[in-house]
């Protein structure tokens, strides 16, 4: 019924632009990518996620993963991670702005 066809038919025609060949994307299919992001933002254990979703979790570069999740501050500036980006999005959604400079911290 998804394509407006009778499911009792032996075959249906599906437009080519609806087909996505398996194994050609560098990212997991949606909604898995969003679910992984939500899991990370909920501060659930990354190790458990790796054990469930990675074929060889012991090969994951945990330092690189942490950088992309939490970001990094250095004397030269900062590299935002997923959590920082999510905070920025939340700030914009709530009517705040993103201006460079010193932080106000928690008021």
Short mmCIF file of N, CA, C and O in Angstrom, two decimals:
data_model
loop_
_atom_site.label_atom_id
_atom_site.label_comp_id
_atom_site.label_asym_id
_atom_site.label_seq_id
_atom_site.Cartn_x
_atom_site.Cartn_y
_atom_site.Cartn_z
N UNK A 1 0.81 -1.20 0.00
CA UNK A 1 0.00 0.00 0.00
C UNK A 1 0.85 1.26 0.00
O UNK A 1 0.38 2.31 -0.35
N UNK A 2 2.12 1.13 0.41
CA UNK A 2 2.99 2.30 0.48
C UNK A 2 3.13 2.99 -0.87
O UNK A 2 3.25 4.20 -0.96
N UNK A 3 3.08 2.22 -1.96
CA UNK A 3 3.24 2.78 -3.30
C UNK A 3 1.91 2.84 -4.05
O UNK A 3 1.89 3.01 -5.26
N UNK A 4 0.80 2.72 -3.32
CA UNK A 4 -0.50 2.82 -3.93
C UNK A 4 -0.89 1.61 -4.77
O UNK A 4 -1.71 1.72 -5.66
N UNK A 5 -0.29 0.48 -4.50
CA UNK A 5 -0.57 -0.73 -5.26
C UNK A 5 -1.24 -1.76 -4.37
O UNK A 5 -1.12 -1.73 -3.14
N UNK A 6 -1.92 -2.69 -4.98
CA UNK A 6 -2.56 -3.80 -4.27
C UNK A 6 -1.48 -4.77 -3.79
O UNK A 6 -0.72 -5.30 -4.58
N UNK A 7 -1.38 -5.01 -2.46
CA UNK A 7 -0.34 -5.89 -1.95
C UNK A 7 -0.52 -7.35 -2.37
O UNK A 7 0.39 -8.16 -2.22
N UNK A 8 -1.68 -7.69 -2.93
CA UNK A 8 -1.92 -9.06 -3.38
C UNK A 8 -1.29 -9.37 -4.74
O UNK A 8 -1.28 -10.52 -5.18
N UNK A 9 -0.76 -8.36 -5.41
CA UNK A 9 -0.14 -8.56 -6.72
C UNK A 9 1.17 -9.32 -6.58
O UNK A 9 1.81 -9.31 -5.53
N UNK A 10 1.60 -9.97 -7.66
CA UNK A 10 2.88 -10.69 -7.66
C UNK A 10 4.06 -9.73 -7.68
O UNK A 10 5.13 -10.04 -7.18
N UNK A 11 3.88 -8.56 -8.28
CA UNK A 11 4.96 -7.57 -8.34
C UNK A 11 4.36 -6.19 -8.47
O UNK A 11 3.21 -6.03 -8.85
N UNK A 12 5.18 -5.18 -8.13
CA UNK A 12 4.76 -3.79 -8.32
C UNK A 12 5.93 -3.03 -8.91
O UNK A 12 7.09 -3.44 -8.77
N UNK A 13 5.64 -1.93 -9.57
CA UNK A 13 6.67 -1.05 -10.11
C UNK A 13 6.99 0.02 -9.09
O UNK A 13 6.09 0.67 -8.55
N UNK A 14 8.29 0.19 -8.80
CA UNK A 14 8.74 1.20 -7.85
C UNK A 14 9.67 2.14 -8.59
O UNK A 14 10.61 1.69 -9.25
N UNK A 15 9.41 3.46 -8.52
CA UNK A 15 10.30 4.41 -9.20
C UNK A 15 11.74 4.27 -8.71
O UNK A 15 11.99 4.04 -7.54
N UNK A 16 12.69 4.40 -9.64
CA UNK A 16 14.10 4.23 -9.30
C UNK A 16 14.58 5.20 -8.22
O UNK A 16 15.45 4.87 -7.44
N UNK A 17 14.01 6.40 -8.18
CA UNK A 17 14.48 7.37 -7.18
C UNK A 17 14.07 6.99 -5.75
O UNK A 17 14.53 7.59 -4.80
N UNK A 18 13.24 5.96 -5.58
CA UNK A 18 12.88 5.49 -4.25
C UNK A 18 13.80 4.37 -3.76
O UNK A 18 13.77 3.98 -2.62
N UNK A 19 14.64 3.86 -4.66
CA UNK A 19 15.53 2.77 -4.29
C UNK A 19 16.86 3.31 -3.83
O UNK A 19 17.43 4.21 -4.42
N UNK A 20 17.36 2.76 -2.74
CA UNK A 20 18.67 3.12 -2.23
C UNK A 20 19.46 1.82 -2.12
O UNK A 20 19.14 0.97 -1.30
N UNK A 21 20.47 1.65 -2.97
CA UNK A 21 21.26 0.42 -2.91
C UNK A 21 21.88 0.24 -1.53
O UNK A 21 22.37 1.20 -0.94
N UNK A 22 21.86 -0.96 -1.02
CA UNK A 22 22.43 -1.23 0.30
C UNK A 22 23.95 -1.18 0.28
O UNK A 22 24.59 -1.56 -0.69
N UNK A 23 24.52 -0.71 1.35
CA UNK A 23 25.96 -0.73 1.51
C UNK A 23 26.73 0.36 0.81
O UNK A 23 27.95 0.29 0.74
N UNK A 24 26.07 1.40 0.29
CA UNK A 24 26.80 2.43 -0.44
C UNK A 24 26.97 3.72 0.37
O UNK A 24 27.67 4.60 -0.04
N UNK A 25 26.33 3.80 1.52
CA UNK A 25 26.42 5.01 2.32
C UNK A 25 27.49 4.83 3.40
O UNK A 25 27.70 3.74 3.92
N UNK A 26 28.15 5.93 3.75
CA UNK A 26 29.14 5.88 4.81
C UNK A 26 28.50 6.03 6.19
O UNK A 26 29.17 5.84 7.20
N UNK A 27 27.23 6.38 6.23
CA UNK A 27 26.53 6.52 7.51
C UNK A 27 25.43 5.47 7.59
O UNK A 27 24.93 5.01 6.57
N UNK A 28 25.03 5.12 8.82
CA UNK A 28 23.91 4.18 8.96
C UNK A 28 22.64 4.79 8.39
O UNK A 28 22.51 6.01 8.29
N UNK A 29 21.70 3.95 8.01
CA UNK A 29 20.44 4.47 7.46
C UNK A 29 19.64 5.21 8.52
O UNK A 29 19.78 4.97 9.72
N UNK A 30 18.81 6.14 8.06
CA UNK A 30 17.88 6.80 8.96
C UNK A 30 16.79 5.79 9.29
O UNK A 30 16.44 5.00 8.44
N UNK A 31 16.26 5.74 10.46
CA UNK A 31 16.45 6.66 11.56
C UNK A 31 17.57 6.25 12.52
O UNK A 31 17.72 6.84 13.57
N UNK A 32 18.37 5.24 12.17
CA UNK A 32 19.42 4.77 13.09
C UNK A 32 20.40 5.88 13.45
O UNK A 32 20.81 6.01 14.60
N UNK A 33 20.77 6.71 12.49
CA UNK A 33 21.69 7.82 12.78
C UNK A 33 21.10 8.73 13.85
O UNK A 33 21.79 9.13 14.79
N UNK A 34 19.84 9.05 13.73
CA UNK A 34 19.18 9.93 14.71
C UNK A 34 19.06 9.23 16.07
O UNK A 34 19.21 9.86 17.11
N UNK A 35 18.79 7.94 16.05
CA UNK A 35 18.69 7.20 17.31
C UNK A 35 20.03 7.15 18.03
O UNK A 35 20.09 7.28 19.25
N UNK A 36 21.11 6.98 17.28
CA UNK A 36 22.45 6.99 17.88
C UNK A 36 22.72 8.34 18.50
O UNK A 36 23.20 8.44 19.63
N UNK A 37 22.39 9.41 17.79
CA UNK A 37 22.57 10.76 18.33
C UNK A 37 21.76 10.98 19.59
O UNK A 37 22.26 11.53 20.57
N UNK A 38 20.52 10.52 19.60
CA UNK A 38 19.67 10.68 20.79
C UNK A 38 20.24 9.88 21.96
O UNK A 38 20.24 10.34 23.10
N UNK A 39 20.75 8.70 21.68
CA UNK A 39 21.35 7.86 22.72
C UNK A 39 22.55 8.58 23.34
O UNK A 39 22.69 8.64 24.56
N UNK A 40 23.39 9.15 22.49
CA UNK A 40 24.58 9.87 22.97
C UNK A 40 24.15 11.09 23.78
O UNK A 40 24.70 11.36 24.85
N UNK A 41 23.18 11.85 23.28
CA UNK A 41 22.74 13.05 23.99
C UNK A 41 22.04 12.73 25.30
O UNK A 41 21.99 13.57 26.20
N UNK A 42 21.54 11.51 25.44
CA UNK A 42 20.92 11.09 26.70
C UNK A 42 21.97 10.63 27.72
O UNK A 42 21.62 10.20 28.81
N UNK A 43 23.23 10.74 27.36
CA UNK A 43 24.35 10.35 28.24
C UNK A 43 24.31 8.88 28.64
O UNK A 43 24.70 8.51 29.75
N UNK A 44 23.84 8.04 27.74
CA UNK A 44 23.86 6.60 27.99
C UNK A 44 25.24 6.06 27.64
O UNK A 44 25.99 6.70 26.90
N UNK A 45 25.62 4.89 28.14
CA UNK A 45 26.99 4.39 27.97
C UNK A 45 27.34 4.05 26.52
O UNK A 45 26.71 3.19 25.90
N UNK A 46 28.36 4.71 26.02
CA UNK A 46 28.80 4.52 24.64
C UNK A 46 29.30 3.09 24.41
O UNK A 46 29.09 2.52 23.35
N UNK A 47 29.93 2.52 25.42
CA UNK A 47 30.48 1.17 25.28
C UNK A 47 29.38 0.16 24.96
O UNK A 47 29.56 -0.73 24.13
N UNK A 48 28.23 0.30 25.61
CA UNK A 48 27.10 -0.60 25.35
C UNK A 48 26.60 -0.44 23.92
O UNK A 48 26.27 -1.41 23.25
N UNK A 49 26.56 0.79 23.45
CA UNK A 49 26.14 1.08 22.09
C UNK A 49 27.10 0.44 21.09
O UNK A 49 26.67 -0.18 20.11
N UNK A 50 28.38 0.57 21.34
CA UNK A 50 29.39 -0.03 20.46
C UNK A 50 29.26 -1.55 20.42
O UNK A 50 29.35 -2.16 19.35
N UNK A 51 29.04 -2.16 21.57
CA UNK A 51 28.91 -3.63 21.61
C UNK A 51 27.71 -4.11 20.80
O UNK A 51 27.76 -5.17 20.18
N UNK A 52 26.65 -3.32 20.79
CA UNK A 52 25.43 -3.72 20.07
C UNK A 52 25.51 -3.45 18.57
O UNK A 52 24.98 -4.22 17.77
N UNK A 53 26.16 -2.35 18.18
CA UNK A 53 26.07 -1.91 16.79
C UNK A 53 27.34 -2.07 15.96
O UNK A 53 27.28 -1.94 14.74
N UNK A 54 28.48 -2.31 16.59
CA UNK A 54 29.74 -2.39 15.86
C UNK A 54 30.20 -3.84 15.76
O UNK A 54 30.17 -4.57 16.75
N UNK A 55 30.63 -4.25 14.58
CA UNK A 55 31.10 -5.63 14.39
C UNK A 55 32.37 -5.91 15.19
O UNK A 55 32.58 -7.03 15.64
N UNK A 56 33.23 -4.92 15.33
CA UNK A 56 34.49 -5.07 16.05
C UNK A 56 34.69 -3.87 16.97
O UNK A 56 35.51 -2.98 16.70
N UNK A 57 33.93 -3.79 18.08
CA UNK A 57 33.98 -2.60 18.93
C UNK A 57 35.36 -2.29 19.50
O UNK A 57 35.66 -1.14 19.78
N UNK A 58 36.20 -3.29 19.62
CA UNK A 58 37.54 -3.06 20.16
C UNK A 58 38.43 -2.28 19.20
O UNK A 58 39.48 -1.77 19.60
N UNK A 59 38.00 -2.13 17.95
CA UNK A 59 38.81 -1.40 16.96
C UNK A 59 38.45 0.09 16.89
O UNK A 59 39.11 0.85 16.19
N UNK A 60 37.41 0.51 17.61
CA UNK A 60 36.96 1.90 17.56
C UNK A 60 38.01 2.82 18.19
O UNK A 60 38.54 2.52 19.26
N UNK A 61 38.30 3.91 17.54
CA UNK A 61 39.20 4.92 18.09
C UNK A 61 38.40 5.74 19.10
O UNK A 61 37.68 6.67 18.74
N UNK A 62 38.51 5.37 20.37
CA UNK A 62 37.70 6.00 21.42
C UNK A 62 38.05 7.47 21.62
O UNK A 62 37.18 8.28 21.96
N UNK A 63 39.30 7.83 21.39
CA UNK A 63 39.71 9.23 21.52
C UNK A 63 39.02 10.09 20.46
O UNK A 63 38.50 11.16 20.74
N UNK A 64 38.99 9.59 19.22
CA UNK A 64 38.31 10.31 18.14
C UNK A 64 36.81 10.37 18.40
O UNK A 64 36.17 11.41 18.19
N UNK A 65 36.23 9.28 18.86
CA UNK A 65 34.80 9.25 19.16
C UNK A 65 34.46 10.27 20.24
O UNK A 65 33.50 11.03 20.12
N UNK A 66 35.26 10.31 21.31
CA UNK A 66 35.04 11.27 22.39
C UNK A 66 35.14 12.70 21.88
O UNK A 66 34.35 13.56 22.28
N UNK A 67 36.08 12.97 20.99
CA UNK A 67 36.23 14.30 20.42
C UNK A 67 34.96 14.71 19.68
O UNK A 67 34.48 15.83 19.82
N UNK A 68 34.37 13.79 18.93
CA UNK A 68 33.16 14.11 18.17
C UNK A 68 31.92 14.20 19.06
O UNK A 68 30.96 14.85 18.69
N UNK A 69 31.96 13.56 20.21
CA UNK A 69 30.82 13.64 21.14
C UNK A 69 30.94 14.87 22.04
O UNK A 69 30.00 15.65 22.15
N UNK A 70 32.08 15.04 22.67
CA UNK A 70 32.24 16.07 23.69
C UNK A 70 32.98 17.31 23.23
O UNK A 70 32.95 18.33 23.90
N UNK A 71 33.67 17.23 22.10
CA UNK A 71 34.45 18.36 21.65
C UNK A 71 35.73 18.48 22.46
O UNK A 71 36.07 17.61 23.26
N UNK A 72 36.42 19.59 22.25
CA UNK A 72 37.71 19.77 22.93
C UNK A 72 38.00 21.26 23.02
O UNK A 72 37.80 21.99 22.06
N UNK A 73 38.46 21.67 24.17
CA UNK A 73 38.89 23.06 24.35
C UNK A 73 40.41 23.07 24.42
O UNK A 73 41.01 22.21 25.03
N UNK A 74 41.00 24.06 23.78
CA UNK A 74 42.45 24.21 23.83
C UNK A 74 42.79 25.69 23.86
O UNK A 74 41.91 26.55 23.76
N UNK A 75 44.05 26.00 23.96
CA UNK A 75 44.49 27.40 23.97
C UNK A 75 44.16 28.09 22.65
O UNK A 75 43.97 29.29 22.61
N UNK A 76 44.09 27.31 21.58
CA UNK A 76 43.84 27.87 20.25
C UNK A 76 42.36 28.02 19.93
O UNK A 76 42.00 28.51 18.87
N UNK A 77 41.51 27.59 20.81
CA UNK A 77 40.07 27.68 20.56
C UNK A 77 39.39 26.41 21.01
O UNK A 77 39.85 25.73 21.91
N UNK A 78 38.28 26.10 20.36
CA UNK A 78 37.59 24.87 20.73
C UNK A 78 37.06 24.18 19.49
O UNK A 78 36.74 24.81 18.48
N UNK A 79 36.96 22.87 19.59
CA UNK A 79 36.37 22.04 18.55
C UNK A 79 35.05 21.54 19.11
O UNK A 79 35.04 20.81 20.10
N UNK A 80 33.93 21.98 18.55
CA UNK A 80 32.64 21.56 19.11
C UNK A 80 32.34 20.10 18.81
O UNK A 80 32.69 19.59 17.75
N UNK A 81 31.71 19.43 19.75
CA UNK A 81 31.26 18.06 19.56
C UNK A 81 29.75 18.05 19.41
O UNK A 81 29.09 19.09 19.38
N UNK A 82 29.19 16.86 19.34
CA UNK A 82 27.75 16.68 19.18
C UNK A 82 26.98 17.38 20.30
O UNK A 82 25.97 18.05 20.05
N UNK A 83 27.45 17.24 21.53
CA UNK A 83 26.74 17.84 22.65
C UNK A 83 26.75 19.37 22.57
O UNK A 83 25.74 20.01 22.86
N UNK A 84 27.86 19.94 22.16
CA UNK A 84 27.94 21.40 21.99
C UNK A 84 27.01 21.85 20.88
O UNK A 84 26.30 22.85 21.01
N UNK A 85 27.03 21.12 19.78
CA UNK A 85 26.16 21.47 18.65
C UNK A 85 24.69 21.40 19.06
O UNK A 85 23.89 22.26 18.70
N UNK A 86 24.33 20.37 19.81
CA UNK A 86 22.94 20.23 20.26
C UNK A 86 22.57 21.39 21.18
O UNK A 86 21.45 21.92 21.10
N UNK A 87 23.49 21.80 22.04
CA UNK A 87 23.23 22.95 22.92
C UNK A 87 23.03 24.22 22.11
O UNK A 87 22.15 25.04 22.42
N UNK A 88 23.84 24.40 21.06
CA UNK A 88 23.69 25.56 20.18
C UNK A 88 22.32 25.57 19.50
O UNK A 88 21.66 26.60 19.42
N UNK A 89 21.92 24.41 19.00
CA UNK A 89 20.60 24.30 18.35
C UNK A 89 19.50 24.64 19.35
O UNK A 89 18.57 25.39 19.04
N UNK A 90 19.60 24.09 20.56
CA UNK A 90 18.59 24.36 21.59
C UNK A 90 18.54 25.85 21.92
O UNK A 90 17.46 26.42 22.09
N UNK A 91 19.69 26.47 22.00
CA UNK A 91 19.73 27.91 22.30
C UNK A 91 19.02 28.70 21.21
O UNK A 91 18.23 29.61 21.50
N UNK A 92 19.28 28.37 19.95
CA UNK A 92 18.64 29.07 18.83
C UNK A 92 17.13 28.84 18.83
O UNK A 92 16.35 29.77 18.60
N UNK A 93 16.72 27.60 19.08
CA UNK A 93 15.28 27.27 19.11
C UNK A 93 14.57 28.05 20.20
O UNK A 93 13.43 28.49 20.03
N UNK A 94 15.25 28.28 21.31
CA UNK A 94 14.65 29.01 22.43
C UNK A 94 14.80 30.52 22.29
O UNK A 94 14.45 31.27 23.19
N UNK A 95 15.32 31.00 21.16
CA UNK A 95 15.37 32.43 20.90
C UNK A 95 16.69 33.09 21.23
O UNK A 95 16.82 34.31 21.11
N UNK A 96 17.66 32.33 21.66
CA UNK A 96 18.97 32.90 21.96
C UNK A 96 19.80 33.08 20.71
O UNK A 96 19.41 32.69 19.62
N UNK A 97 20.94 33.67 20.88
CA UNK A 97 21.86 33.87 19.77
C UNK A 97 23.17 33.14 20.03
O UNK A 97 23.44 32.69 21.13
N UNK A 98 23.94 33.03 18.99
CA UNK A 98 25.26 32.41 19.09
C UNK A 98 26.29 33.46 18.72
O UNK A 98 26.57 33.68 17.55
N UNK A 99 26.82 34.12 19.71
CA UNK A 99 27.83 35.13 19.45
C UNK A 99 29.16 34.69 20.02
O UNK A 99 29.22 34.09 21.10
N UNK A 100 30.22 34.95 19.30
CA UNK A 100 31.53 34.57 19.82
C UNK A 100 31.90 35.43 21.03
O UNK A 100 31.39 36.54 21.19
N UNK A 101 32.74 34.93 21.86
CA UNK A 101 33.18 35.67 23.02
C UNK A 101 33.06 34.87 24.29
O UNK A 101 32.85 33.67 24.26
N UNK A 102 33.18 35.56 25.38
CA UNK A 102 33.15 34.89 26.68
C UNK A 102 31.76 34.34 26.99
O UNK A 102 30.76 34.93 26.63
N UNK A 103 31.75 33.26 27.72
CA UNK A 103 30.49 32.65 28.12
C UNK A 103 29.94 33.34 29.37
O UNK A 103 30.71 33.88 30.17
N UNK A 104 28.65 33.30 29.51
CA UNK A 104 28.03 33.83 30.72
C UNK A 104 27.94 32.75 31.79
O UNK A 104 27.56 33.03 32.92
N UNK A 105 28.29 31.52 31.42
CA UNK A 105 28.18 30.43 32.37
C UNK A 105 26.74 30.16 32.68
O UNK A 105 25.85 30.47 31.91
N UNK A 106 26.49 29.59 33.84
CA UNK A 106 25.11 29.35 34.28
C UNK A 106 24.68 30.49 35.17
O UNK A 106 25.29 30.75 36.20
N UNK A 107 23.65 31.18 34.74
CA UNK A 107 23.14 32.32 35.54
C UNK A 107 22.10 31.84 36.51
O UNK A 107 21.34 30.99 36.29
#
